[in-house]
Amino acid sequence: MGIKDKDLLTMDQLDRKQLELILNTAREMKTIIKRDIKKVPTLRGKSVVTLFYEPSTRTRTSFELAGKYMSADVVNINTTASSVVKGESLKDTGMTLQAMGVDIVVIRHSMAGAPQLLGQYLQARVINAGDGFHQHPTQALLDMLTIKERLGGFAGLKVAIIGDLLHSRVARSNLIGLNTMGAEVWFCGPPTLIPPGLEKQGVRVTYDLEEAVSKADVVMMLRIQLERQKAGYFPSLREYSQLYGLNKDRLALAQKDCLVIHPGPINRGVEISGEVADSLNSYINEQVTNGVAVRMALLYLMLGQKGE
Amino acid sequence: MSRFLLKGGLVLDPKTGLEKEWDVRVEKGRISELGSDLAQEADEEVIDVKGKIVAPGFIDLHVHLREPGGEAHETILTGCQAAVAGGFTAITAMPNTKPCADNEGIIELVKNRAQQAGLAQVFPIGAISKGRQGQEIAEIGSLYQAGAIAVSDDGSPITSSEVMRRALEYTKIFGIPVISHCEDLALAADGLMHEGKWSTVLGLRGIPAQAEEIMVARDILLAQLTGGKLHLAHLSTAGSVELLRFAQKRGIAVTAEATPHHLLLTDEEVQAYATNTKVNPPLRSREDVQAIRQAVKEDLIQCIATDHAPWSQEEKEQEYNRAPNGIVGLETAVPMVWDTLVVKEKMSFLELIARFTIGPARVLNLDRGYLAVGKEANITIVDPLLQKKVQASTFYSKGKNTPVDGRTFQGWPVMTIVEGKIVMRDGKVKGEKN
């Protein structure tokens, strides 16, 4: 069995069974990453295109390595180097890629829904690598893999996601996946950065960082961007950090073996203190490894299996 | 054919409350006789309209014809074809063309081309402000003399309360309405859809209902201050309806319109990022839709208007953020609203027809929207039982941007008569299809 839908666009496409399949496959993939010779022939003859309309280092590199470790041919397209700057529409870009016969397109776009649009024009499969403030399924999957490996499962875990939730596709994806697996999800941030209409989405909301962190099994810190301050969501990074930064004292309120994770890149001393980022609780680097493993698993499940 | 007899239809006139199985004789462009069992005269065609509703010609007071400047999306001809196909005998032309209708030249151009088209009657609307910039009021006197029947900066709000005040005052010279597009731009920010659960799920920036309501409240208070004639375009929220009630209680004269899409569709429709759901004001919540329906039923909202906003396919085949706002409405308005309000919600024929006829006629000070002997024969005939699927590809409008493509509705216009001429019959418009 592989991934049911043609395209992986949002986390609500994945039920419990599919999530378990992906996470278990990813754990197997991790053994390949740890080998000396990191190459298996699984995806030989398959082509993977990464189409990035937004700057990204870790997600793009991680997809590229995932493809290469499995012997796929990987081509990276970024907007500045392609005809996109010449004003080509997403529809035409999609049809061009289709005509070239690619097998899977990994897209990152600043606008929500762009992967859906691309998927309509492609017979090739599409993986959403982050679209606007909508979804970032592979990030949620790698976060979930990190949690599963360290804590064994999800049922009853308190997971606090802290920071700019309004603009966070990572939080939206994690919320869906973690809910599916039975964790208790908390969102915490200033009211200006909490999206509306969360009441019926199975999440507890607090503006109080200490309440969110208290007895948490996992604390996920989100990156705060300076431009949000300029847009008036909070008065200064200094004040933001005082109210919502994670430091050692605050972390002490959580479970002793609480996992601290972050989708990166981190702002040391803003949303997370250097001391916490480098502590034994921090699994931020482990997440990066898991990112490659999860993406290998997805490429394998979406491309590598015959007769699907 | 200069003379014909509409036989056996249910003749409805919201002005007089007439609701009888009568015959209507049309001669030389006018209604020459109204009554039961009229005998066929020599060289007269008898058109059997038994089981159909014979109503005064429908009026749509909110249409974007795009010409001049946006001919890729619509022309005055294709817009007029779409209008009569959809049962409208008269439409307005909103001034947000390129260049915009802030001068007599554009008003003249629209009138002339509409006359050449010879289908629906077109009443141009002038801009409130020069260049639709919201800074200085346009030469409203010249616009009025050239034939503008209202002014509006539709598509953009008048941000300055001072400018809006002056517009409401100045138009009192001519007695024409100021049609307000109510939107607090700062609060709507760069919103793409209604702010609520769905905007969060979809990661699209939300436009809170209050962005509309703040301006509705302001404009109502300015109408009170000035005694000007205020008409509120495309109201979409429950809060706006409450504000209309407030105005009514205080005795402040204000009229309003609702669109078919705000009467039928909710923000849930945006789910698949279908850009044909992108419209301003956005599709709102279920509670808002209910409130708008209620207001239409109570005549608190007097007009149904399409806000017909055609866009070429390329414009809508883009990322949700990039696609322009707008839904075409002329060819789907009657069935959408009939199915929703009459078939499902049991509103009376007469009441609904009032919102398409006498309601907009009163807003625009037009002596039409009713049936009387000697009056110009502008008639819309509706088959209240006809069920049909919407097929955007067959629209006369250049814009196929409808979110209800493929849906089936009951209650379709089957004949449109303008100045005594049958310009649409069974969905086919007179003349060549462009």
PDB file of C-alpha atoms in Angstrom, chain B residues 331-332 335 386-392 394-395 404-410 412:
ATOM      1  CA  GLU B 331     -27.409  34.417 -16.419  1.00  0.00           C
ATOM      2  CA  THR B 332     -27.826  32.634 -13.091  1.00  0.00           C
ATOM      3  CA  PRO B 335     -32.738  30.574 -11.001  1.00  0.00           C
ATOM      4  CA  LEU B 386     -38.398  24.523 -15.071  1.00  0.00           C
ATOM      5  CA  GLN B 387     -35.359  22.717 -13.688  1.00  0.00           C
ATOM      6  CA  LYS B 388     -32.113  23.199 -15.518  1.00  0.00           C
ATOM      7  CA  LYS B 389     -28.425  22.765 -14.966  1.00  0.00           C
ATOM      8  CA  VAL B 390     -26.137  25.798 -15.105  1.00  0.00           C
ATOM      9  CA  GLN B 391     -23.659  25.427 -17.950  1.00  0.00           C
ATOM     10  CA  ALA B 392     -21.099  28.197 -17.808  1.00  0.00           C
ATOM     11  CA  THR B 394     -22.879  28.280 -22.870  1.00  0.00           C
ATOM     12  CA  PHE B 395     -23.078  31.715 -21.233  1.00  0.00           C
ATOM     13  CA  VAL B 404     -22.444  27.277  -9.421  1.00  0.00           C
ATOM     14  CA  ASP B 405     -21.471  25.723 -12.744  1.00  0.00           C
ATOM     15  CA  GLY B 406     -23.104  22.312 -13.028  1.00  0.00           C
ATOM     16  CA  ARG B 407     -25.686  22.887 -10.325  1.00  0.00           C
ATOM     17  CA  THR B 408     -29.377  22.449 -11.022  1.00  0.00           C
ATOM     18  CA  PHE B 409     -31.894  25.113 -10.077  1.00  0.00           C
ATOM     19  CA  GLN B 410     -35.638  25.454 -10.420  1.00  0.00           C
ATOM     20  CA  TRP B 412     -35.762  30.004 -15.019  1.00  0.00           C
TER      21      TRP B 412
END
